[in-house]
Coordinates of C-alpha atoms and ligand atoms in Angstrom, one line a residue:
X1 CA 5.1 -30.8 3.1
X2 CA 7.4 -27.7 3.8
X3 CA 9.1 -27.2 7.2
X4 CA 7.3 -24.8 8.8
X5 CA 10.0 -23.1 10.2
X6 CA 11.1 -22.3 6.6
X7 CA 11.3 -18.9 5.5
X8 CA 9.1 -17.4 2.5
X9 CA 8.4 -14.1 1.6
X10 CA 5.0 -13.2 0.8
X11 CA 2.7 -11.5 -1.7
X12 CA 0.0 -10.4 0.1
X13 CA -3.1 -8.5 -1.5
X14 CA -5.6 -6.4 0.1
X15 CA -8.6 -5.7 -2.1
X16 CA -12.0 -4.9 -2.7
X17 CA -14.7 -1.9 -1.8
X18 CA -14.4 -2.3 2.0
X19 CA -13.0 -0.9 4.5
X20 CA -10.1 -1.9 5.7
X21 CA -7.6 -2.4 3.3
X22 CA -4.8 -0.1 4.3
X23 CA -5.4 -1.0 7.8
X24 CA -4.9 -4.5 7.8
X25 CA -1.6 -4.0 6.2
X26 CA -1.1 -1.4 9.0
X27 CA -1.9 -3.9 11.2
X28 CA 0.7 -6.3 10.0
X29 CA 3.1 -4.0 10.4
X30 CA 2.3 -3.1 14.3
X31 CA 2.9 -7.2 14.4
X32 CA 5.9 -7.0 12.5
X33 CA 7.7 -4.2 14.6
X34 CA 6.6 -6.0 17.8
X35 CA 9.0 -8.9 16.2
X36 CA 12.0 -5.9 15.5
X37 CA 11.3 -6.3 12.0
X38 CA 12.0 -3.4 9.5
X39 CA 9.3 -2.5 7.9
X40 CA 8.9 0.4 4.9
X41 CA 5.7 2.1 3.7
X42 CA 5.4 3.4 0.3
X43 CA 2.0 5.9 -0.5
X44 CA 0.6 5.9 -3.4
X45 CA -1.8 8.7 -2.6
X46 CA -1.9 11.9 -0.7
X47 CA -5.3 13.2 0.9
X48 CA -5.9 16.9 2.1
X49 CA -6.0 15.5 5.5
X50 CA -2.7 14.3 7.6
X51 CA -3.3 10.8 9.0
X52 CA -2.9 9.4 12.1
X53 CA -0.9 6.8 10.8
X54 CA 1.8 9.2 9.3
X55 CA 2.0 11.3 12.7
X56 CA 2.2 7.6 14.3
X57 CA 5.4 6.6 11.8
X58 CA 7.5 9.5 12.6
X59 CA 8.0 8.1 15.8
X60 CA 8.6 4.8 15.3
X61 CA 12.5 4.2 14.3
X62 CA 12.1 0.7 12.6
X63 CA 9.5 1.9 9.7
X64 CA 10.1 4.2 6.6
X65 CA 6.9 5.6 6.0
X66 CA 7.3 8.0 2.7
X67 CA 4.1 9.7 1.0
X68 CA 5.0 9.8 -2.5
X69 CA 1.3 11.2 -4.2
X70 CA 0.5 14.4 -4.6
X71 CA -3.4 14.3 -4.2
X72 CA -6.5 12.2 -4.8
X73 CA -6.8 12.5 -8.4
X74 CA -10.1 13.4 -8.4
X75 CA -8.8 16.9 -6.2
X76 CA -6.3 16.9 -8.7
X77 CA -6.1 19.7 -12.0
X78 CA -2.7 18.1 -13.6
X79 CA -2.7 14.5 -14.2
X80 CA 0.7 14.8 -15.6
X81 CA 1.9 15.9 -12.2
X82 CA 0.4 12.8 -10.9
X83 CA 1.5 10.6 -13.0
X84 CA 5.1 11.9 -12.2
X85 CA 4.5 11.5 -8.8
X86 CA 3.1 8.1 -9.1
X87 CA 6.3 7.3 -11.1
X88 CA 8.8 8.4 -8.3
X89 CA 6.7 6.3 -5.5
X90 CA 7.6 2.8 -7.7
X91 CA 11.2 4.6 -7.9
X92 CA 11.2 4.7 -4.5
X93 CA 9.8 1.4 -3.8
X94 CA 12.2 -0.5 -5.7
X95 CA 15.0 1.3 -4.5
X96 CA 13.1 0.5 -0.9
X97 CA 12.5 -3.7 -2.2
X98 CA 16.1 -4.5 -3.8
X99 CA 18.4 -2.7 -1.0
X100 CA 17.9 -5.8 1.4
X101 CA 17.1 -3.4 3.9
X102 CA 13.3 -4.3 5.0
X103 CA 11.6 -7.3 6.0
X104 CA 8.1 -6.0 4.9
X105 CA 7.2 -3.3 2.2
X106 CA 3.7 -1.9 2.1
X107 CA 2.8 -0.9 -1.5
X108 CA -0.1 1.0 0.1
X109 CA -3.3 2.1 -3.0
X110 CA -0.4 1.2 -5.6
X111 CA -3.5 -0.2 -7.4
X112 CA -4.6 3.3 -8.3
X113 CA -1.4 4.1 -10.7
X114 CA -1.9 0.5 -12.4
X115 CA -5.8 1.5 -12.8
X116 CA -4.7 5.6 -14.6
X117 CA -2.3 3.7 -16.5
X118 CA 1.1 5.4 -15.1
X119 CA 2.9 1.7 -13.7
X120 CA 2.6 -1.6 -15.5
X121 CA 1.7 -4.7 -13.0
X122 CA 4.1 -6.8 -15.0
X123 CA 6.7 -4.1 -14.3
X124 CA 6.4 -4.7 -10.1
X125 CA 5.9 -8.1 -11.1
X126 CA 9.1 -8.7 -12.9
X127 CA 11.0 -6.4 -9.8
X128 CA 9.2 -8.9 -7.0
X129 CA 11.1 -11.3 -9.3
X130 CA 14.0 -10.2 -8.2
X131 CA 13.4 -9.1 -4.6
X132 CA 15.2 -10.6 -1.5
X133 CA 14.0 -14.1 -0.4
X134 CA 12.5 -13.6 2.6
X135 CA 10.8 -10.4 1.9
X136 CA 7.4 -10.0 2.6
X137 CA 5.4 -7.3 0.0
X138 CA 2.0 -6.1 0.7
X139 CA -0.2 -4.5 -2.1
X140 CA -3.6 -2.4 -0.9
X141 CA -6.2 -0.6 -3.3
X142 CA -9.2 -1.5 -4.6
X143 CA -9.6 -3.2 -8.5
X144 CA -6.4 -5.0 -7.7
X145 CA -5.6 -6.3 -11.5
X146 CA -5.6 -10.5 -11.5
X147 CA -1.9 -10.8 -13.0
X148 CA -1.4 -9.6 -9.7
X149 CA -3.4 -11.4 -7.4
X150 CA -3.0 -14.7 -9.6
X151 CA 0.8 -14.4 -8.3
X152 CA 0.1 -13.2 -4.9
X153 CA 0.3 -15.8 -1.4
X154 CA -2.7 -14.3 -0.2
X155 CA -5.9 -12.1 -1.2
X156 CA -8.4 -10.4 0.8
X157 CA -11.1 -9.0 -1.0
X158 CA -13.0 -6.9 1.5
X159 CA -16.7 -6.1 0.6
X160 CA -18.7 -3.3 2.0
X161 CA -22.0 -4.7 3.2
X162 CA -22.2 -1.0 5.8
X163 CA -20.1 1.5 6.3
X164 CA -20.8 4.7 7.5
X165 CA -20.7 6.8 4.8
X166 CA -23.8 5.6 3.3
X167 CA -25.8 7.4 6.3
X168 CA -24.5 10.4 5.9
X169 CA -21.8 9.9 8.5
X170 CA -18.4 11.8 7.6
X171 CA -14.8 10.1 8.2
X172 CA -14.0 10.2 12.1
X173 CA -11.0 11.1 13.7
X174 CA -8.9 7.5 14.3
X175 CA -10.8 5.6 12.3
X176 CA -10.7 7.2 9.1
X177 CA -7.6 9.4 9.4
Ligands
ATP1 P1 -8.7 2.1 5.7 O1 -7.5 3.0 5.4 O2 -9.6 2.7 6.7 O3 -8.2 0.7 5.9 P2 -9.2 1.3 3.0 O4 -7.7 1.4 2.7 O5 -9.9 0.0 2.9 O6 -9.5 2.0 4.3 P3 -9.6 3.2 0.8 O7 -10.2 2.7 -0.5 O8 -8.1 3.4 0.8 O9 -10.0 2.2 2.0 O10 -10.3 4.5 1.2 C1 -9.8 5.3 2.2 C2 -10.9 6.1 2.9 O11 -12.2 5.9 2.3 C3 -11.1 5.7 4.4 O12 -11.3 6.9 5.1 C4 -12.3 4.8 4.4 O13 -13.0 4.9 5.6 C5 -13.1 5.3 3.3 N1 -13.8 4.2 2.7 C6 -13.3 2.9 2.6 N2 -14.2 2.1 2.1 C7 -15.4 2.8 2.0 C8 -16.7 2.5 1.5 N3 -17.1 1.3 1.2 N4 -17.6 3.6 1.5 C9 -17.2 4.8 1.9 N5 -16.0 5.2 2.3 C10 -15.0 4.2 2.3
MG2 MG1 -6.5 2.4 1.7

């Protein structure tokens, strides 16, 4: 049995249909920078909308929050503009997970450029590989392939008994966005 005052960094997978999944890692975070720990954000996707979470960052000096899509795909006309895009976000983020810089990386929907095609899991796996000790990596998205969660600490696969939407009922303010 490990000390547990030892020091691991985490994989930690949020998955599944439900709710919740950027959120928790959000939520992590808000824990995280309670603790002075730097924490970065890396988005894999874009929406029409400005979040609340975004607004939120820009305010908060221990947490790089960088939006690196350029749309849902399905708004989108150029795939090859999104696959570019999708291609500087993993730039970014392992620029963002070998610097030594954070404690905590959010890899936030980063399952949506493994699922078009445009970033290899075994490519983030082999640069987790060589990440710092202690850092802790979060991945969030839905159809999270099992290379990755066979490697990860920790998955939560959220389900989606409710929600919402399925009434009729369209994304609120602070809950949604
Ligand atoms: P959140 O950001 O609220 O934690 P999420 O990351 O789990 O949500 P995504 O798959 O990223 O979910 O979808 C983002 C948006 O889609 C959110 O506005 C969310 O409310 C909505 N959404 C999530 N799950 C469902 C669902 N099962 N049915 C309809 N809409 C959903
Ligand atoms: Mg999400």
């Amino acid at each position: 049995m490990k000390s547990s005052s030892e020091k691991k960094g985490l994989l930690l997978v949020f998955t599944g249909p439900g709710k919740g999944k950027t959120t928790a890692a959000l939520g992590i975070l808000f824990r995280s920078l309670g603790r002075g720990l730097k924490c970065g954000v890396v988005q894999y996707l874009k929406g029409k909308w400005e979040t609340g979470e975004r607004k939120f960052a820009k305010t908060i000096p221990d947490l790089e929050f960088y939006v690196m899509g350029l749309g849902f795909t399905w708004e989108s006309d150029d795939l090859d503009r999104d696959k570019e895009a999708a291609r500087k976000a993993w730039q970014k983020s392992k620029e963002m997970i070998l610097s030594g810089m954070y404690k905590i990386i959010v890899l936030d929907e980063i399952t949506y450029a493994f699922h078009y095609g445009w970033l290899e899991p075994e490519e983030v796996l082999q640069t987790l590989s060589d990440k710092p000790k202690d850092l802790h990596i979060i991945i969030t998205g839905r159809n999270c392939p099992s290379i990755i969660t066979d490697s990860a600490d920790l998955v939560s696969y959220i389900e989606s008994p409710k929600h919402p939407y399925k009434n009729g009922i369209p994304a609120q303010i602070g809950i949604d966005y």
